[in-house]
XYZ file of C-alpha atoms in Angstrom:
516
model
C 83.854 28.423 98.494
C 80.057 28.198 98.739
C 77.921 26.758 95.975
C 75.898 29.936 95.694
C 78.888 32.240 95.455
C 79.163 34.367 92.328
C 82.317 32.538 91.366
C 82.667 28.746 91.284
C 84.941 26.148 89.720
C 83.555 24.063 86.855
C 86.001 21.510 85.418
C 88.855 23.710 86.593
C 87.437 26.822 84.959
C 85.904 29.769 86.829
C 82.323 30.738 85.986
C 81.132 34.183 87.017
C 77.598 35.492 86.917
C 77.618 39.055 85.544
C 74.654 41.399 85.394
C 74.000 40.248 81.815
C 74.691 36.531 82.113
C 77.298 33.966 83.194
C 80.761 33.739 81.623
C 83.347 30.951 81.862
C 87.026 31.800 81.873
C 90.205 29.795 82.383
C 92.545 29.195 85.298
C 96.154 28.033 84.987
C 96.641 27.678 88.738
C 98.322 31.071 88.930
C 95.973 33.470 87.202
C 92.314 33.248 86.274
C 91.376 34.953 83.001
C 88.190 35.986 81.271
C 88.567 37.300 77.738
C 86.190 38.831 75.254
C 83.417 39.814 77.660
C 80.890 42.061 75.961
C 80.384 45.303 77.887
C 78.107 47.021 75.341
C 75.860 46.130 72.449
C 77.407 45.799 68.996
C 77.906 49.419 67.806
C 76.784 48.648 64.250
C 73.934 49.719 61.997
C 71.950 52.480 63.690
C 74.393 52.428 66.635
C 77.359 53.636 64.558
C 78.377 57.066 65.942
C 75.989 56.589 68.834
C 76.763 56.307 72.531
C 77.184 52.640 73.480
C 74.033 50.770 74.485
C 73.880 48.018 77.143
C 74.326 44.462 75.851
C 71.395 42.082 75.584
C 71.248 39.662 78.540
C 71.998 35.958 78.023
C 71.160 32.847 80.010
C 73.601 30.187 78.767
C 77.168 30.235 80.078
C 79.254 32.173 77.534
C 82.801 31.089 76.750
C 85.270 33.799 77.808
C 88.551 32.126 76.903
C 89.297 34.011 73.660
C 89.651 37.709 72.958
C 86.795 39.488 71.235
C 87.300 41.430 67.989
C 89.128 44.762 68.135
C 88.163 48.069 66.579
C 88.751 48.269 62.813
C 91.975 50.141 62.123
C 94.654 50.605 59.479
C 97.943 48.751 59.593
C 100.200 50.311 62.206
C 103.741 51.410 61.267
C 104.832 49.552 64.426
C 103.750 45.889 64.583
C 101.254 45.807 67.440
C 100.065 42.206 67.496
C 96.430 43.067 68.142
C 95.726 39.604 69.489
C 92.720 38.881 67.289
C 90.730 40.008 64.252
C 89.082 43.391 63.774
C 85.349 43.990 63.534
C 83.043 46.939 64.069
C 81.438 44.858 66.834
C 84.413 45.458 69.135
C 83.250 46.577 72.582
C 84.783 43.830 74.688
C 86.944 43.726 77.807
C 89.343 41.219 79.385
C 90.059 40.386 83.034
C 93.034 38.837 84.861
C 92.823 37.967 88.555
C 94.893 35.866 90.977
C 93.769 32.222 90.974
C 92.679 32.398 94.580
C 90.170 35.136 93.741
C 86.860 34.659 95.518
C 83.866 36.957 95.206
C 82.803 35.918 98.711
C 86.115 37.188 100.153
C 85.693 40.064 102.587
C 88.888 41.633 101.235
C 88.332 42.350 97.514
C 91.339 43.310 95.455
C 92.123 46.682 93.875
C 91.206 46.960 90.207
C 93.305 48.468 87.402
C 91.485 49.332 84.159
C 93.819 49.860 81.182
C 93.108 52.210 78.257
C 95.529 51.404 75.422
C 97.373 53.965 73.342
C 97.893 54.221 69.604
C 97.318 57.837 68.465
C 93.532 57.317 68.756
C 93.585 55.118 65.644
C 95.613 51.981 66.502
C 95.754 49.364 69.260
C 93.604 47.080 71.381
C 93.173 45.702 74.865
C 94.277 42.281 73.638
C 97.819 43.172 72.573
C 100.276 40.648 74.091
C 102.142 43.525 75.731
C 99.055 44.127 77.886
C 98.716 40.565 79.129
C 97.828 41.128 82.774
C 99.176 37.836 84.141
C 102.324 39.262 85.735
C 100.494 42.179 87.345
C 97.659 40.007 88.651
C 99.864 37.181 89.902
C 102.693 39.156 91.422
C 100.842 42.189 92.712
C 97.490 40.859 93.911
C 95.316 43.102 91.747
C 92.512 42.520 89.266
C 93.496 43.822 85.812
C 91.013 44.866 83.134
C 91.866 45.853 79.554
C 89.284 47.320 77.207
C 88.658 48.014 73.545
C 87.098 51.261 72.371
C 86.199 52.584 68.933
C 89.100 54.130 67.009
C 89.700 56.612 64.215
C 86.625 57.644 62.263
C 84.460 55.261 64.274
C 85.395 56.731 67.643
C 86.612 60.297 67.220
C 84.673 61.998 64.435
C 82.224 64.657 65.558
C 79.041 64.457 63.504
C 76.879 65.999 66.225
C 75.716 68.633 63.730
C 74.193 65.763 61.729
C 72.392 64.353 64.767
C 74.980 61.822 65.955
C 76.778 61.677 69.308
C 80.195 63.229 69.895
C 83.234 61.794 71.681
C 82.149 58.228 70.953
C 85.371 56.639 72.221
C 85.152 58.468 75.546
C 81.587 57.230 75.907
C 82.838 53.685 75.235
C 85.381 53.966 78.066
C 82.696 55.335 80.392
C 80.450 52.380 79.511
C 83.302 49.965 80.304
C 83.892 51.701 83.648
C 80.190 51.417 84.499
C 80.372 47.702 83.650
C 83.358 47.353 85.987
C 81.546 49.233 88.744
C 78.517 46.945 88.462
C 80.238 43.586 87.868
C 83.846 43.495 89.051
C 82.957 42.278 92.555
C 82.025 38.926 91.004
C 85.640 38.611 89.840
C 87.042 39.417 93.282
C 87.640 43.114 92.543
C 86.798 46.100 94.699
C 84.477 48.530 92.842
C 85.484 51.244 95.323
C 89.178 50.954 94.380
C 89.296 51.295 90.604
C 92.391 52.848 89.031
C 92.033 54.084 85.454
C 95.424 53.940 83.757
C 96.668 54.411 80.228
C 99.545 55.491 78.019
C 99.805 58.008 75.163
C 96.334 58.304 73.589
C 95.044 56.127 76.436
C 96.547 58.575 78.933
C 94.962 61.419 76.978
C 91.627 59.723 77.587
C 92.497 59.396 81.293
C 93.317 63.106 81.720
C 90.232 64.047 79.716
C 87.932 61.865 81.839
C 89.346 63.504 84.955
C 87.549 66.605 83.664
C 84.336 64.926 82.465
C 81.407 65.278 84.893
C 79.879 61.964 83.747
C 83.004 60.122 84.969
C 82.453 61.129 88.597
C 82.614 58.124 90.908
C 83.674 55.647 88.214
C 87.338 55.531 89.293
C 89.103 56.425 92.512
C 92.664 56.860 91.200
C 94.259 57.664 87.844
C 97.600 56.997 86.145
C 98.551 58.905 82.987
C 101.723 57.764 81.198
C 102.840 60.236 78.502
C 99.511 62.013 78.153
C 99.074 64.449 75.246
C 96.829 66.328 77.671
C 96.574 69.499 75.578
C 95.738 67.748 72.296
C 92.011 68.272 72.747
C 90.206 70.052 69.935
C 87.372 72.529 69.814
C 84.219 71.953 67.779
C 85.517 73.958 64.826
C 88.650 71.851 64.580
C 86.645 68.642 65.015
C 84.247 69.715 62.276
C 87.102 70.382 59.852
C 88.532 66.881 60.423
C 85.085 65.339 59.949
C 84.752 67.149 56.634
C 88.205 65.944 55.549
C 87.027 62.368 56.075
C 83.750 63.008 54.236
C 85.623 64.610 51.325
C 87.753 61.494 50.927
C 84.661 59.303 51.097
C 82.730 61.531 48.718
C 79.712 61.220 51.030
C 77.505 63.136 53.400
C 77.464 62.192 57.088
C 74.152 60.385 56.570
C 75.645 58.373 53.710
C 78.831 57.644 55.683
C 76.657 56.289 58.480
C 75.895 53.343 56.197
C 79.267 53.179 54.427
C 81.351 49.973 54.498
C 83.642 50.040 57.487
C 86.638 49.387 55.202
C 85.978 52.705 53.455
C 85.963 54.519 56.800
C 89.245 52.899 57.822
C 90.891 53.882 54.537
C 89.663 57.465 54.839
C 90.835 57.552 58.480
C 94.360 56.620 57.477
C 94.473 59.187 54.686
C 93.415 61.961 57.036
C 95.669 60.627 59.810
C 98.671 61.034 57.483
C 97.519 64.362 56.034
C 96.761 66.412 59.162
C 100.160 66.385 60.958
C 101.924 66.930 57.642
C 99.784 69.949 56.772
C 99.624 71.314 60.333
C 102.651 70.178 62.369
C 101.886 69.261 65.951
C 98.279 68.259 65.428
C 96.701 64.821 65.309
C 93.799 63.960 63.056
C 91.797 62.321 65.819
C 91.462 63.416 69.441
C 88.778 64.072 72.045
C 86.658 67.170 71.461
C 85.470 69.978 73.710
C 81.860 69.485 72.681
C 80.146 71.422 75.478
C 78.214 68.256 76.245
C 80.360 65.404 77.524
C 83.568 67.496 77.665
C 82.732 70.995 78.946
C 86.156 72.628 78.501
C 89.832 71.861 77.920
C 90.954 69.366 80.583
C 94.133 71.267 81.475
C 92.110 74.460 81.838
C 89.696 72.676 84.174
C 92.597 71.170 86.115
C 94.149 74.570 86.619
C 90.869 75.977 87.940
C 90.344 73.148 90.432
C 87.518 71.487 88.503
C 88.897 67.986 87.938
C 87.705 64.979 89.922
C 89.513 64.921 93.301
C 91.189 61.531 92.918
C 94.918 60.815 93.424
C 96.883 61.049 90.179
C 100.185 59.478 89.130
C 101.423 61.219 85.986
C 104.646 61.519 84.021
C 106.533 61.164 80.772
C 109.652 59.614 79.291
C 112.862 61.586 78.944
C 113.210 61.159 75.161
C 109.566 60.994 74.033
C 110.068 62.355 70.522
C 112.954 59.998 69.705
C 110.456 57.278 68.757
C 108.874 59.488 66.105
C 112.299 60.425 64.739
C 113.223 56.742 64.622
C 109.965 55.917 62.769
C 110.257 58.985 60.537
C 106.706 59.717 61.566
C 105.033 63.101 60.949
C 103.053 62.765 64.198
C 105.524 65.004 66.027
C 107.393 67.918 64.433
C 111.081 67.260 64.974
C 112.940 69.165 62.248
C 113.712 72.798 63.194
C 111.711 74.039 60.193
C 108.641 72.063 61.294
C 108.982 73.464 64.822
C 109.121 77.024 63.452
C 106.084 76.386 61.243
C 104.164 75.044 64.206
C 105.071 78.030 66.382
C 103.896 80.399 63.639
C 100.564 78.604 63.348
C 100.076 78.586 67.114
C 100.833 82.312 67.263
C 98.214 82.947 64.558
C 95.665 80.752 66.317
C 96.366 82.000 69.856
C 97.832 85.521 69.429
C 97.928 86.231 73.167
C 99.983 83.158 73.994
C 103.618 83.673 74.996
C 105.790 81.106 73.217
C 109.426 80.420 74.159
C 111.917 82.773 72.551
C 115.075 81.572 70.809
C 117.074 82.647 73.867
C 114.804 80.717 76.241
C 114.988 77.628 74.063
C 118.763 77.883 74.011
C 118.868 78.084 77.820
C 116.414 75.213 78.338
C 117.923 72.951 75.645
C 121.695 73.539 75.664
C 122.487 71.204 72.770
C 125.071 71.781 70.069
C 122.809 70.857 67.167
C 119.539 72.599 66.306
C 117.920 69.254 65.512
C 118.758 67.929 68.973
C 117.204 71.029 70.543
C 114.118 70.530 68.376
C 113.807 66.972 69.664
C 113.653 68.306 73.217
C 111.188 71.043 72.254
C 108.902 68.491 70.588
C 109.025 66.126 73.572
C 108.240 68.862 76.051
C 105.578 70.583 73.983
C 103.746 67.364 73.163
C 104.050 65.507 76.474
C 106.161 66.951 79.313
C 104.718 70.439 79.702
C 101.094 69.273 79.289
C 101.734 66.755 82.083
C 103.393 69.388 84.290
C 100.597 71.890 83.664
C 98.001 69.245 84.481
C 99.902 68.121 87.595
C 100.188 71.663 88.910
C 96.461 72.247 88.547
C 95.233 68.886 89.791
C 97.496 69.038 92.864
C 95.123 71.634 94.313
C 92.301 69.070 94.552
C 94.107 65.744 95.173
C 97.607 64.280 95.674
C 99.672 64.153 92.473
C 102.810 62.066 91.951
C 104.995 63.277 89.065
C 107.651 61.080 87.451
C 110.097 60.997 84.566
C 111.232 57.687 83.067
C 114.914 57.927 82.045
C 115.983 54.281 81.693
C 117.279 53.039 78.335
C 118.930 49.709 77.560
C 122.367 49.740 75.919
C 120.945 48.976 72.484
C 118.336 51.739 72.757
C 121.127 54.160 73.586
C 123.164 52.894 70.634
C 120.331 53.444 68.123
C 119.496 56.831 69.687
C 116.081 55.837 70.994
C 116.956 56.381 74.630
C 113.934 56.533 76.922
C 111.610 57.070 73.979
C 107.825 57.185 73.887
C 106.235 53.923 75.102
C 109.523 52.326 76.220
C 108.290 52.223 79.828
C 105.369 49.910 78.987
C 107.194 46.587 79.221
C 108.356 47.454 82.740
C 104.900 48.477 83.961
C 103.364 45.243 82.669
C 106.299 42.979 83.519
C 106.297 41.566 79.982
C 109.924 42.364 79.241
C 110.610 40.263 76.154
C 108.186 39.930 73.245
C 109.839 36.911 71.616
C 113.117 35.786 70.040
C 113.201 38.800 67.670
C 112.932 41.348 70.470
C 116.221 43.279 70.576
C 115.558 45.292 73.753
C 118.156 43.432 75.847
C 120.433 42.096 73.097
C 123.356 44.197 74.371
C 122.577 43.708 78.052
C 120.590 45.486 80.715
C 118.206 42.610 81.493
C 118.993 42.406 85.223
C 118.645 46.162 85.661
C 115.445 46.058 83.597
C 113.922 43.357 85.774
C 114.768 45.319 88.920
C 113.246 48.467 87.408
C 110.125 46.546 86.434
C 109.742 45.254 89.974
C 109.995 48.793 91.356
C 107.512 50.203 88.851
C 104.960 47.423 89.297
C 105.245 47.769 93.070
C 104.663 51.518 92.927
C 101.842 51.306 90.369
C 99.941 48.571 92.199
C 100.480 50.072 95.669
C 99.039 53.277 94.247
C 96.037 51.283 93.008
C 95.618 49.730 96.447
C 96.170 52.770 98.674
C 96.498 55.912 96.567
C 100.183 56.194 97.531
C 102.906 54.824 95.144
C 105.093 53.240 97.812
C 108.140 51.473 96.408
C 109.903 48.322 97.599
C 111.710 48.453 100.916
C 114.757 50.704 100.816
C 113.552 52.774 97.845
C 113.205 56.569 98.087
C 109.934 57.951 99.410
C 107.968 59.613 96.603
C 106.233 62.671 98.036
C 103.280 64.395 96.350
C 103.976 67.186 93.877
C 103.365 70.729 95.107
C 104.240 74.266 94.108
C 106.638 74.371 97.052
C 108.813 71.373 96.316
C 107.760 70.098 92.868
C 108.979 66.628 93.848
C 109.642 64.315 90.902
C 110.675 60.658 90.849
C 113.299 59.975 88.185
C 113.308 56.284 87.232
C 116.561 54.941 85.846
C 119.015 52.219 86.842
C 118.401 53.606 90.326
C 115.377 55.682 91.339
C 116.068 59.239 92.500
C 113.946 62.002 94.000
C 114.597 65.410 92.420
C 113.053 68.719 93.440
C 111.895 70.951 90.577
C 113.370 68.752 87.861
C 111.590 70.821 85.186
C 112.659 74.282 86.313
C 114.444 75.266 83.101
C 111.686 74.164 80.760
C 109.039 75.722 83.026
C 110.841 79.040 82.732
C 110.951 78.659 78.948
C 107.308 77.690 78.482
C 105.790 79.770 81.263
C 102.422 79.322 82.933
C 100.192 79.915 79.934
C 98.846 76.611 78.663
C 99.559 75.873 75.029
C 96.548 74.018 73.621
C 96.404 72.341 70.219
C 92.951 73.497 69.274
């Protein structure tokens, strides 16, 4: 390694010169890490509800061995282990790379940039689940995780009061621009950047596929359980903004200077209220603002107007089971709530053809109405939006559709099955979260490790080449098309199935149901 290379060893720790100043990380001999790197100026004071600004340059070597603060947020109903404290100054990212990374190498490594989930109000890039050590070490990729502003700080639309809209999306774009401009110094290839995320993070991924400003910032995309149709129009966004202001008892100008704790409290109140009052809707989501987001992403996908980059997209078999288990109002599961939601959708979109009782019975042949409703909720919230998006995007780039069906014995016993987010530990290779983790208490560890190896191989090969090739001997996963509708079903053994979703496609039809 040359002395003038961007990356050098100083007392066993790698120092990298970024476009804003040098940062020192850590190296354990397996993986080099840099944590808490600022990718944008502190979004405080006048910068609240403004697009992120570039950070101020520095000259001294900055320590990058500890995570930066995460976006302020309420306490999650699921312990998330955010990894560090919360602060409004939260726009930081983290990097994992193989120890032999060298910016002078003529073969830079593919880059995977993670956008965390959490219903647009919870989570961080520093959660232990998203530790990139296994991916970086075993798969020869550079992994980046990012924070973005959440809840009222990231998803309120006060554009009518002179502020910017879609703040969180702008944060992710700023992080991607930082990666484009700086990742080569960490041994990454700026021309092979995969944007991947789950749940709300996947919703950001599918939205950015339709955002003109994202062009050229990533060359592949992975969307795990994307609520791709939960994108709201300006009227809906305005009503949520006013709900928050009503709880604060302030105008937008006054809220701009309000204590961040007050905004977090109001966010949680509205977060609980909206899906209870209007089943099927979230309080916070990206907005079709006519500026950053020109139209509904699924609509743009189905008219061939998304960025032509390869896409890997899919859902879990039992998505809604997590929300039943948590007794969360985020997804309507009871038959009455499903009926209420259908009535409201019919009022809002009178020309939309919703599934009839007969079609639901054919697509969800369960004995109990509540079990059928669980399937309806899963497919309406996640599966059909992903299928609709896949069908449209496949006209402009290769699409690989999957369904994750694996559940450990204990998850089957407690009726979680392959619930929302249960695929995450296998993608990241972080299978056990500590002695209290019950995932494998009744067995399944060997099968889980084999599944994780297959998933990480496919995900990282996709990042490297645009094709999700599996380990030797595994089935070949062909792109999705209207002719074959090839789907990879991931379970104890992987299986290729043609037109896996035929019955639910017949029930839901081709008209896109959007939660406006």
